[in-house]
Amino acid sequence: MSDFDYDLFVIGGGSGGVRAARVAAGEAGAKVALAEMDRYGGTCVIRGCVPKKLMVFASEYSHMPAEARAYGWDIADGAFDWARFHTQMKTELDRLEGVYRKLLSGSDVESFDARARLKDAHTVELSNGEVKTAKHILIASGGRPVRPDMQNAHLGMVSDDLFHMETLPRSILIVGGGYIACEFACILHGLGVEVTQYYRGAQILRGFDEEARGLIADAMKERGIDLHTGTNIVEMHRADSPEGQDMDQPVELSQFGGSHEDAPGSGPIRVKATNGNIRDFDAVLFATGRAPNTADMGLEELGIGLTRNGAIEVDDYSQTKVPSVYAIGDVTDRVNLTPVAIREGMAFVETVFKGNPTPVDHELIPSAVFTQPEMGTVGLSEEAARDQEEIEVYCTSFRPMQTAFADKPDRVLMKLIVSKATRKVLGCHIVAPGAGEMIQLAGIAIKMGATKEDFDRTVAVHPTMSEEIVTMRNPMRSA
């Protein structure tokens, strides 16, 4: 008989934690418990990927009437009903949370709706007063958006708050240039909001391929997003309050709704920028970074290493410096993507409960940025590859047939980065409608080690945008 209450105790009910818990219980026969302090499904299902993608879908309909008229359809422009959409979205998220709960109960995982912290290497304290022991503890507590350290920052929203808005603002300032900032700039613009975006860097989407992110920035401006690079906030306050006054009183939720105490209230926000502009906005969104959820979990007291930003330090098998404690997902700040957290959870179960030591593979992970147009990417950017070895770059940019017929200026990009020495494709970058769908399939070939000649031997599917990936014969440049 075990000396512990459970073989495994999982902290966090997001995609990674739930997958690890139910596979350990259902396939490995372990006795498992899981604690979640908020909603099951975590960031991705409740306040990230899923509701964001639903908002992407909703926003893309705004340009369709004009395009349809170019194709002969007598369709009038319509109005977007946020309240109707928002109600349906909440219903869908409730359904998905129920699915996650059923997955756990169906695998005989005991669930606790409580916050958990570590008391020692095998003991978990719950906010409901219960104390549980486990042979192994898996931390999958995820991350959270953070506001900048500036006066009155609480007047601005973070990404979580967007999903609680009861009405759409007429105007919004988005601060940041990463994928979250750019995705929501496109989403809100598509829903009819006047969008301004400030980013302190020279170009948005830092870390992605330079050519690809340049095309996206141009497309965002072409669509009407007021994008300012090299620009940041100096100060902000309520337009009807004395300049610079700290606004620490409770915030009204009447305009945008939601349950977060830091959600914005009513009344315009006056913002002064580094370029000297002073403007009023109905709302401000800070998309300036995320932090791992490790505060007050008892980790440092146990000797579990944390990075400067609070991420849990783990080895290739997701094990911390305390042998009985493991961590996966965004709380480790390795590759912060939902499918990666799920893979890390599966590798953990293989290693700990199936006797098959499995390191996590973080190489050549396809990903997508759901801007408009989308970007799909896998492997190295041109800049990163050039720093590594001699390369050839195959690239084409063109107006796609569907929107060119409607006389729209939209452009797409197809780009391959190829090793001169091995001929392997080191990176693939696509900027186009449906790029996320395309990059998944390209990612399989590149993960298998496909060469440029393998791409060349593949017959094109015509007429499609994606055929350009296999028809580019001459490199644009070598380096």
Short mmCIF file of C-alpha atoms in Angstrom, two decimals:
data_model
loop_
_atom_site.label_atom_id
_atom_site.label_comp_id
_atom_site.label_asym_id
_atom_site.label_seq_id
_atom_site.Cartn_x
_atom_site.Cartn_y
_atom_site.Cartn_z
CA MET A 1 0.00 0.00 0.00
CA SER A 2 1.35 3.46 -0.94
CA ASP A 3 2.57 5.83 1.75
CA PHE A 4 0.98 8.67 -0.24
CA ASP A 5 -2.59 9.74 -0.98
CA TYR A 6 -1.84 9.75 -4.71
CA ASP A 7 0.76 8.61 -7.18
CA LEU A 8 0.48 11.98 -8.91
CA PHE A 9 -0.89 15.37 -7.95
CA VAL A 10 -1.23 17.88 -10.81
CA ILE A 11 -1.42 21.61 -10.13
CA GLY A 12 -3.24 23.29 -13.03
CA GLY A 13 -6.24 22.30 -15.13
CA GLY A 14 -5.09 23.58 -18.51
CA SER A 15 -4.41 21.49 -21.59
CA GLY A 16 -1.02 20.19 -20.42
CA GLY A 17 -2.06 19.36 -16.88
CA VAL A 18 -5.32 17.69 -17.87
CA ARG A 19 -3.63 15.57 -20.55
CA ALA A 20 -0.91 14.41 -18.16
CA ALA A 21 -3.44 13.63 -15.41
CA ARG A 22 -5.85 11.60 -17.49
CA VAL A 23 -3.15 9.67 -19.39
CA ALA A 24 -1.32 8.83 -16.16
CA ALA A 25 -4.60 7.59 -14.67
CA GLY A 26 -6.22 6.04 -17.73
CA GLU A 27 -3.22 4.43 -19.44
CA ALA A 28 -0.70 3.96 -16.64
CA GLY A 29 -3.17 3.09 -13.89
CA ALA A 30 -1.88 5.77 -11.52
CA LYS A 31 -3.97 7.25 -8.73
CA VAL A 32 -4.19 10.91 -9.73
CA ALA A 33 -5.61 14.16 -8.40
CA LEU A 34 -5.68 17.62 -9.96
CA ALA A 35 -6.30 21.08 -8.51
CA GLU A 36 -7.43 24.09 -10.53
CA MET A 37 -8.08 27.48 -8.94
CA ASP A 38 -9.97 28.99 -11.88
CA ARG A 39 -11.71 27.38 -14.87
CA TYR A 40 -10.79 24.02 -16.37
CA GLY A 41 -9.25 24.31 -19.79
CA GLY A 42 -6.78 26.98 -18.73
CA THR A 43 -5.51 29.86 -20.82
CA CYS A 44 -5.96 28.20 -24.20
CA VAL A 45 -9.57 27.13 -23.86
CA ILE A 46 -10.96 29.85 -21.60
CA ARG A 47 -8.94 33.04 -22.23
CA GLY A 48 -6.60 32.35 -25.12
CA CYS A 49 -6.44 30.27 -28.29
CA VAL A 50 -10.06 29.14 -28.55
CA PRO A 51 -12.00 32.35 -27.84
CA LYS A 52 -9.37 34.32 -29.74
CA LYS A 53 -9.82 32.14 -32.82
CA LEU A 54 -13.59 32.52 -32.58
CA MET A 55 -13.04 36.29 -32.54
CA VAL A 56 -10.74 35.94 -35.56
CA PHE A 57 -13.50 34.13 -37.44
CA ALA A 58 -16.02 36.82 -36.49
CA SER A 59 -13.73 39.66 -37.56
CA GLU A 60 -12.99 38.16 -40.98
CA TYR A 61 -16.60 38.51 -42.13
CA SER A 62 -16.34 42.31 -42.24
CA HIS A 63 -14.59 42.38 -45.61
CA MET A 64 -16.69 39.65 -47.22
CA PRO A 65 -19.68 41.72 -48.47
CA ALA A 66 -17.46 43.96 -50.62
CA GLU A 67 -15.57 40.96 -51.95
CA ALA A 68 -18.80 39.09 -52.64
CA ARG A 69 -20.16 42.04 -54.64
CA ALA A 70 -17.07 41.87 -56.86
CA TYR A 71 -18.06 38.29 -57.61
CA GLY A 72 -21.60 39.25 -58.58
CA TRP A 73 -23.47 38.78 -55.32
CA ASP A 74 -25.92 41.48 -54.27
CA ILE A 75 -24.93 41.60 -50.60
CA ALA A 76 -25.22 44.70 -48.42
CA ASP A 77 -22.83 45.63 -45.63
CA GLY A 78 -24.15 44.60 -42.24
CA ALA A 79 -23.57 45.55 -38.60
CA PHE A 80 -21.73 43.39 -36.09
CA ASP A 81 -23.66 42.42 -32.95
CA TRP A 82 -21.05 41.92 -30.22
CA ALA A 83 -23.64 40.99 -27.58
CA ARG A 84 -25.03 38.14 -29.68
CA PHE A 85 -21.58 36.84 -30.57
CA HIS A 86 -20.30 37.21 -27.01
CA THR A 87 -23.22 35.23 -25.59
CA GLN A 88 -22.60 32.42 -28.07
CA MET A 89 -18.87 32.44 -27.32
CA LYS A 90 -19.47 32.15 -23.57
CA THR A 91 -21.83 29.23 -24.20
CA GLU A 92 -19.14 27.47 -26.23
CA LEU A 93 -16.48 28.03 -23.56
CA ASP A 94 -18.82 26.66 -20.90
CA ARG A 95 -19.33 23.58 -23.06
CA LEU A 96 -15.59 23.07 -23.51
CA GLU A 97 -14.92 23.47 -19.79
CA GLY A 98 -17.51 20.76 -19.19
CA VAL A 99 -15.67 18.51 -21.66
CA TYR A 100 -12.42 18.96 -19.71
CA ARG A 101 -14.13 18.11 -16.44
CA LYS A 102 -15.67 14.98 -17.99
CA LEU A 103 -12.31 13.89 -19.37
CA LEU A 104 -10.89 13.97 -15.86
CA SER A 105 -13.81 12.24 -14.17
CA GLY A 106 -13.95 9.65 -16.93
CA SER A 107 -10.32 8.77 -16.21
CA ASP A 108 -10.98 8.56 -12.43
CA VAL A 109 -8.93 11.68 -11.70
CA GLU A 110 -10.05 13.36 -8.47
CA SER A 111 -10.52 17.09 -9.03
CA PHE A 112 -10.26 19.96 -6.54
CA ASP A 113 -11.57 23.44 -7.32
CA ALA A 114 -8.90 25.11 -5.23
CA ARG A 115 -5.56 26.86 -5.32
CA ALA A 116 -2.60 24.61 -4.50
CA ARG A 117 0.87 25.30 -3.14
CA LEU A 118 3.70 23.00 -2.13
CA LYS A 119 4.31 22.34 1.56
CA ASP A 120 7.18 19.96 0.92
CA ALA A 121 8.48 17.70 -1.84
CA HIS A 122 5.48 15.36 -1.55
CA THR A 123 2.78 17.52 0.07
CA VAL A 124 0.28 19.96 -1.40
CA GLU A 125 -1.79 22.44 0.60
CA LEU A 126 -5.14 23.45 -0.90
CA SER A 127 -6.93 26.75 -0.38
CA ASN A 128 -9.95 24.82 0.94
CA GLY A 129 -7.84 23.70 3.92
CA GLU A 130 -7.12 20.16 2.74
CA VAL A 131 -3.61 18.74 2.68
CA LYS A 132 -2.71 15.96 0.21
CA THR A 133 0.41 13.90 -0.37
CA ALA A 134 1.71 12.45 -3.62
CA LYS A 135 4.71 10.45 -4.80
CA HIS A 136 5.05 12.85 -7.73
CA ILE A 137 3.87 16.44 -8.16
CA LEU A 138 3.43 18.02 -11.60
CA ILE A 139 3.15 21.81 -11.80
CA ALA A 140 1.22 22.97 -14.87
CA SER A 141 -0.04 26.30 -13.56
CA GLY A 142 0.54 28.25 -16.79
CA GLY A 143 1.11 31.96 -17.13
CA ARG A 144 -0.72 35.26 -17.01
CA PRO A 145 -0.59 38.60 -18.83
CA VAL A 146 1.15 41.43 -16.99
CA ARG A 147 0.84 45.18 -17.02
CA PRO A 148 3.87 47.48 -17.30
CA ASP A 149 5.25 49.11 -14.19
CA MET A 150 3.87 52.60 -14.67
CA GLN A 151 1.44 54.93 -12.95
CA ASN A 152 -2.22 54.20 -13.71
CA ALA A 153 -1.41 51.00 -15.61
CA HIS A 154 -4.48 49.46 -13.98
CA LEU A 155 -6.64 51.63 -16.24
CA GLY A 156 -5.61 49.46 -19.17
CA MET A 157 -6.84 46.01 -20.05
CA VAL A 158 -4.79 42.86 -20.50
CA SER A 159 -5.71 40.13 -22.97
CA ASP A 160 -7.81 38.20 -20.41
CA ASP A 161 -10.15 41.19 -20.08
CA LEU A 162 -11.04 41.25 -23.77
CA PHE A 163 -13.15 38.12 -23.41
CA HIS A 164 -15.26 39.75 -20.68
CA MET A 165 -16.22 42.93 -22.54
CA GLU A 166 -19.97 43.50 -22.56
CA THR A 167 -19.67 46.15 -25.26
CA LEU A 168 -16.97 46.99 -27.77
CA PRO A 169 -15.04 50.25 -27.33
CA ARG A 170 -15.26 52.76 -30.15
CA SER A 171 -11.50 53.25 -30.05
CA ILE A 172 -8.61 51.35 -28.49
CA LEU A 173 -4.88 51.78 -28.09
CA ILE A 174 -2.95 48.51 -28.15
CA VAL A 175 0.50 48.68 -26.58
CA GLY A 176 2.91 45.99 -27.77
CA GLY A 177 4.19 44.41 -30.95
CA GLY A 178 4.13 40.68 -30.28
CA TYR A 179 1.70 38.20 -31.75
CA ILE A 180 -0.99 38.82 -29.12
CA ALA A 181 -0.93 42.58 -29.75
CA CYS A 182 -1.00 42.18 -33.52
CA GLU A 183 -3.71 39.51 -33.52
CA PHE A 184 -6.04 41.61 -31.40
CA ALA A 185 -5.30 44.72 -33.44
CA CYS A 186 -6.56 42.86 -36.52
CA ILE A 187 -9.48 41.26 -34.68
CA LEU A 188 -10.80 44.48 -33.14
CA HIS A 189 -10.31 46.43 -36.37
CA GLY A 190 -12.29 43.76 -38.20
CA LEU A 191 -15.09 44.12 -35.64
CA GLY A 192 -15.33 47.84 -36.33
CA VAL A 193 -13.16 49.31 -33.55
CA GLU A 194 -10.82 52.20 -34.37
CA VAL A 195 -7.42 50.66 -33.56
CA THR A 196 -4.16 52.42 -32.80
CA GLN A 197 -1.07 50.37 -31.96
CA TYR A 198 2.15 51.53 -30.30
CA TYR A 199 5.27 49.39 -30.28
CA ARG A 200 8.58 50.59 -28.91
CA GLY A 201 10.67 48.45 -31.32
CA ALA A 202 11.56 49.15 -34.92
CA GLN A 203 9.23 46.46 -36.34
CA ILE A 204 6.38 44.33 -34.98
CA LEU A 205 6.61 40.56 -34.39
CA ARG A 206 10.21 40.50 -33.15
CA GLY A 207 11.84 37.11 -33.58
CA PHE A 208 9.90 36.17 -36.70
CA ASP A 209 11.28 36.34 -40.23
CA GLU A 210 12.01 39.95 -41.17
CA GLU A 211 10.40 39.78 -44.61
CA ALA A 212 7.27 38.12 -43.28
CA ARG A 213 6.71 40.54 -40.45
CA GLY A 214 7.30 43.49 -42.76
CA LEU A 215 4.54 42.29 -45.08
CA ILE A 216 2.14 41.86 -42.16
CA ALA A 217 2.90 45.37 -40.87
CA ASP A 218 2.23 46.82 -44.32
CA ALA A 219 -1.04 44.85 -44.60
CA MET A 220 -2.22 46.05 -41.18
CA LYS A 221 -1.61 49.67 -42.16
CA GLU A 222 -3.29 49.14 -45.54
CA ARG A 223 -6.40 47.83 -43.77
CA GLY A 224 -6.59 50.95 -41.59
CA ILE A 225 -4.79 50.07 -38.35
CA ASP A 226 -2.89 53.12 -37.09
CA LEU A 227 0.43 51.40 -36.35
CA HIS A 228 3.29 53.37 -34.80
CA THR A 229 6.65 51.67 -34.27
CA GLY A 230 9.38 53.25 -32.16
CA THR A 231 6.60 54.56 -29.94
CA ASN A 232 5.61 53.91 -26.32
CA ILE A 233 3.43 55.38 -23.59
CA VAL A 234 4.89 58.09 -21.37
CA GLU A 235 1.85 58.52 -19.13
CA MET A 236 -1.88 57.85 -18.99
CA HIS A 237 -4.82 58.97 -16.87
CA ARG A 238 -8.55 59.49 -17.07
CA ALA A 239 -9.28 62.35 -19.43
CA ASP A 240 -11.48 64.02 -16.79
CA SER A 241 -8.89 63.65 -13.99
CA PRO A 242 -5.93 65.89 -13.16
CA GLU A 243 -2.90 64.94 -15.25
CA GLY A 244 -0.73 62.31 -13.60
CA GLN A 245 -3.14 61.72 -10.70
CA ASP A 246 -3.01 58.17 -9.41
CA MET A 247 -6.37 56.43 -9.89
CA ASP A 248 -6.33 53.71 -7.24
CA GLN A 249 -10.03 53.80 -6.43
CA PRO A 250 -12.19 50.80 -7.48
CA VAL A 251 -12.90 50.70 -11.20
CA GLU A 252 -16.39 50.70 -12.65
CA LEU A 253 -17.17 47.72 -14.88
CA SER A 254 -20.23 49.21 -16.56
CA GLN A 255 -18.77 49.88 -19.99
CA PHE A 256 -16.74 46.79 -20.75
CA GLY A 257 -17.94 44.35 -18.10
CA GLY A 258 -16.08 41.37 -16.74
CA SER A 259 -15.12 39.94 -13.40
CA HIS A 260 -11.50 41.13 -13.18
CA GLU A 261 -11.00 43.87 -10.62
CA ASP A 262 -8.46 45.59 -12.86
CA ALA A 263 -10.79 45.75 -15.88
CA PRO A 264 -11.26 49.24 -17.34
CA GLY A 265 -14.12 51.47 -16.39
CA SER A 266 -16.09 54.15 -18.23
CA GLY A 267 -14.70 57.39 -19.55
CA PRO A 268 -11.89 58.02 -22.03
CA ILE A 269 -8.24 57.44 -21.16
CA ARG A 270 -5.79 60.17 -22.11
CA VAL A 271 -2.42 58.86 -23.29
CA LYS A 272 0.79 60.77 -23.91
CA ALA A 273 3.23 58.99 -26.24
CA THR A 274 6.99 59.23 -26.68
CA ASN A 275 6.40 60.89 -30.06
CA GLY A 276 4.65 63.76 -28.27
CA ASN A 277 1.11 62.86 -29.33
CA ILE A 278 -1.64 63.18 -26.73
CA ARG A 279 -4.84 61.29 -27.56
CA ASP A 280 -7.96 59.99 -25.85
CA PHE A 281 -9.04 56.36 -26.23
CA ASP A 282 -12.08 54.50 -24.98
CA ALA A 283 -9.79 51.64 -23.92
CA VAL A 284 -6.12 50.72 -23.67
CA LEU A 285 -4.85 47.16 -24.04
CA PHE A 286 -1.46 46.20 -22.69
CA ALA A 287 -0.07 43.27 -24.67
CA THR A 288 3.43 43.71 -23.33
CA GLY A 289 4.27 40.30 -21.93
CA ARG A 290 3.30 37.35 -19.79
CA ALA A 291 4.69 35.87 -16.59
CA PRO A 292 4.64 32.30 -15.21
CA ASN A 293 2.19 31.58 -12.39
CA THR A 294 4.68 30.69 -9.66
CA ALA A 295 4.05 33.34 -7.00
CA ASP A 296 3.35 32.07 -3.48
CA MET A 297 3.56 28.39 -4.41
CA GLY A 298 6.31 27.50 -1.92
CA LEU A 299 8.78 26.70 -4.68
CA GLU A 300 11.87 28.62 -3.63
CA GLU A 301 11.52 27.39 -0.06
CA LEU A 302 11.90 23.84 -1.37
CA GLY A 303 14.94 24.68 -3.48
CA ILE A 304 13.13 24.60 -6.82
CA GLY A 305 15.03 26.88 -9.18
CA LEU A 306 13.32 29.84 -10.76
CA THR A 307 14.52 32.07 -13.60
CA ARG A 308 14.57 35.87 -13.37
CA ASN A 309 11.00 36.09 -14.68
CA GLY A 310 9.74 33.43 -12.28
CA ALA A 311 9.73 30.42 -14.63
CA ILE A 312 10.46 27.01 -13.14
CA GLU A 313 13.84 25.59 -14.15
CA VAL A 314 13.60 22.02 -15.46
CA ASP A 315 15.82 19.53 -17.28
CA ASP A 316 15.15 17.79 -20.60
CA TYR A 317 12.64 15.50 -18.84
CA SER A 318 10.73 18.39 -17.19
CA GLN A 319 12.17 17.51 -13.76
CA THR A 320 13.02 20.27 -11.27
CA LYS A 321 15.89 20.29 -8.80
CA VAL A 322 13.54 18.52 -6.38
CA PRO A 323 13.34 14.97 -7.86
CA SER A 324 9.67 14.37 -7.03
CA VAL A 325 8.51 17.66 -8.61
CA TYR A 326 8.11 18.21 -12.35
CA ALA A 327 6.79 21.15 -14.38
CA ILE A 328 5.40 21.53 -17.90
CA GLY A 329 3.85 24.20 -20.09
CA ASP A 330 4.03 27.98 -19.87
CA VAL A 331 5.14 27.89 -16.23
CA THR A 332 8.54 26.70 -17.53
CA ASP A 333 8.72 29.39 -20.25
CA ARG A 334 10.30 27.08 -22.81
CA VAL A 335 8.02 27.14 -25.87
CA ASN A 336 4.72 28.68 -24.78
CA LEU A 337 2.28 26.90 -27.07
CA THR A 338 -0.63 24.65 -26.11
CA PRO A 339 0.40 21.65 -28.26
CA VAL A 340 3.88 21.87 -26.72
CA ALA A 341 2.43 21.72 -23.18
CA ILE A 342 0.41 18.66 -24.21
CA ARG A 343 3.54 16.98 -25.67
CA GLU A 344 5.45 17.80 -22.50
CA GLY A 345 2.67 16.21 -20.42
CA MET A 346 2.76 13.06 -22.53
CA ALA A 347 6.57 12.88 -22.28
CA PHE A 348 6.29 13.26 -18.49
CA VAL A 349 3.91 10.29 -18.27
CA GLU A 350 6.18 8.18 -20.50
CA THR A 351 9.16 9.02 -18.32
CA VAL A 352 7.67 8.72 -14.85
CA PHE A 353 4.84 6.19 -15.16
CA LYS A 354 5.68 4.04 -18.19
CA GLY A 355 9.39 3.55 -17.58
CA ASN A 356 10.31 5.04 -20.94
CA PRO A 357 12.56 8.09 -20.37
CA THR A 358 11.39 10.58 -23.01
CA PRO A 359 13.03 13.98 -23.43
CA VAL A 360 10.86 16.75 -24.80
CA ASP A 361 11.53 17.64 -28.44
CA HIS A 362 11.35 21.40 -28.93
CA GLU A 363 12.90 21.44 -32.40
CA LEU A 364 11.07 22.50 -35.58
CA ILE A 365 7.71 23.34 -34.01
CA PRO A 366 5.20 24.79 -36.51
CA SER A 367 3.22 27.77 -35.30
CA ALA A 368 0.78 30.34 -36.60
CA VAL A 369 0.07 34.00 -35.94
CA PHE A 370 -3.59 34.81 -36.59
CA THR A 371 -3.16 38.29 -37.93
CA GLN A 372 -4.89 39.27 -41.18
CA PRO A 373 -3.28 37.92 -43.25
CA GLU A 374 -2.11 34.97 -41.16
CA MET A 375 1.48 33.89 -40.78
CA GLY A 376 2.57 30.27 -40.57
CA THR A 377 6.16 29.49 -39.69
CA VAL A 378 8.40 26.54 -38.93
CA GLY A 379 12.15 26.41 -38.44
CA LEU A 380 14.68 29.21 -38.76
CA SER A 381 14.11 32.73 -40.01
CA GLU A 382 16.38 33.96 -42.77
CA GLU A 383 18.29 36.07 -40.25
CA ALA A 384 18.83 33.22 -37.77
CA ALA A 385 19.79 30.75 -40.48
CA ARG A 386 22.31 33.17 -42.00
CA ASP A 387 24.04 33.45 -38.61
CA GLN A 388 24.30 29.66 -38.47
CA GLU A 389 25.54 28.64 -41.93
CA GLU A 390 25.54 29.43 -45.64
CA ILE A 391 22.01 29.42 -47.04
CA GLU A 392 19.90 29.98 -50.13
CA VAL A 393 16.63 31.88 -49.91
CA TYR A 394 13.69 31.06 -52.17
CA CYS A 395 10.92 33.62 -51.91
CA THR A 396 7.92 34.89 -53.84
CA SER A 397 5.27 37.50 -53.08
CA PHE A 398 2.18 38.01 -55.20
CA ARG A 399 -1.48 39.03 -55.23
CA PRO A 400 -3.63 35.93 -54.74
CA MET A 401 -6.26 35.16 -57.34
CA GLN A 402 -9.31 35.47 -55.08
CA THR A 403 -8.67 38.98 -53.83
CA ALA A 404 -6.90 40.23 -56.98
CA PHE A 405 -10.13 39.56 -58.90
CA ALA A 406 -11.90 41.83 -56.42
CA ASP A 407 -9.19 44.47 -57.03
CA LYS A 408 -7.89 44.30 -53.47
CA PRO A 409 -4.22 45.10 -52.77
CA ASP A 410 -3.63 42.03 -50.55
CA ARG A 411 -0.33 40.23 -51.03
CA VAL A 412 0.91 36.86 -49.84
CA LEU A 413 4.42 35.55 -49.19
CA MET A 414 5.95 32.08 -49.60
CA LYS A 415 9.52 31.62 -48.40
CA LEU A 416 11.95 28.72 -47.98
CA ILE A 417 15.32 28.89 -46.23
CA VAL A 418 17.67 26.17 -47.54
CA SER A 419 21.06 24.94 -46.29
CA LYS A 420 23.70 25.15 -49.01
CA ALA A 421 25.62 22.25 -47.48
CA THR A 422 22.83 19.70 -46.88
CA ARG A 423 20.05 21.12 -49.11
CA LYS A 424 17.66 20.63 -46.18
CA VAL A 425 14.88 23.15 -45.78
CA LEU A 426 15.76 24.97 -42.55
CA GLY A 427 12.71 27.20 -42.45
CA CYS A 428 9.40 27.86 -44.14
CA HIS A 429 7.42 31.09 -43.77
CA ILE A 430 3.99 31.73 -45.24
CA VAL A 431 1.95 34.92 -45.01
CA ALA A 432 -1.45 34.28 -46.53
CA PRO A 433 -5.07 33.51 -45.69
CA GLY A 434 -5.05 30.00 -44.21
CA ALA A 435 -1.30 30.06 -43.54
CA GLY A 436 -1.84 28.21 -40.27
CA GLU A 437 -3.43 25.31 -42.12
CA MET A 438 -0.65 25.24 -44.72
CA ILE A 439 2.27 25.34 -42.28
CA GLN A 440 1.02 22.28 -40.40
CA LEU A 441 1.54 20.15 -43.52
CA ALA A 442 4.81 21.83 -44.50
CA GLY A 443 6.01 21.25 -40.94
CA ILE A 444 5.73 17.47 -41.39
CA ALA A 445 8.05 17.49 -44.39
CA ILE A 446 10.57 19.81 -42.74
CA LYS A 447 10.55 17.78 -39.52
CA MET A 448 11.34 14.70 -41.62
CA GLY A 449 14.35 16.48 -43.08
CA ALA A 450 13.03 17.28 -46.55
CA THR A 451 15.43 18.91 -48.98
CA LYS A 452 14.70 21.63 -51.49
CA GLU A 453 14.83 18.95 -54.19
CA ASP A 454 12.11 16.99 -52.34
CA PHE A 455 9.92 20.09 -52.58
CA ASP A 456 10.85 20.47 -56.27
CA ARG A 457 9.84 16.88 -57.03
CA THR A 458 6.38 17.42 -55.58
CA VAL A 459 3.74 18.23 -58.21
CA ALA A 460 1.89 21.49 -57.61
CA VAL A 461 -1.83 21.68 -56.84
CA HIS A 462 -3.17 24.25 -59.29
CA PRO A 463 -4.61 26.82 -58.98
CA THR A 464 -3.71 27.42 -55.32
CA MET A 465 -1.57 29.83 -53.39
CA SER A 466 0.37 27.00 -51.79
CA GLU A 467 1.61 25.64 -55.12
CA GLU A 468 4.24 28.37 -55.06
CA ILE A 469 6.01 26.45 -52.26
CA VAL A 470 6.98 23.73 -54.76
CA THR A 471 7.47 25.84 -57.90
CA MET A 472 10.21 28.23 -56.76
CA ARG A 473 13.30 27.14 -58.72
CA ASN A 474 15.85 29.95 -58.48
CA PRO A 475 17.13 31.37 -55.19
CA MET A 476 16.54 35.09 -54.69
CA ARG A 477 19.76 35.43 -52.72
CA SER A 478 22.51 33.41 -51.09
CA ALA A 479 24.41 34.20 -47.92
#
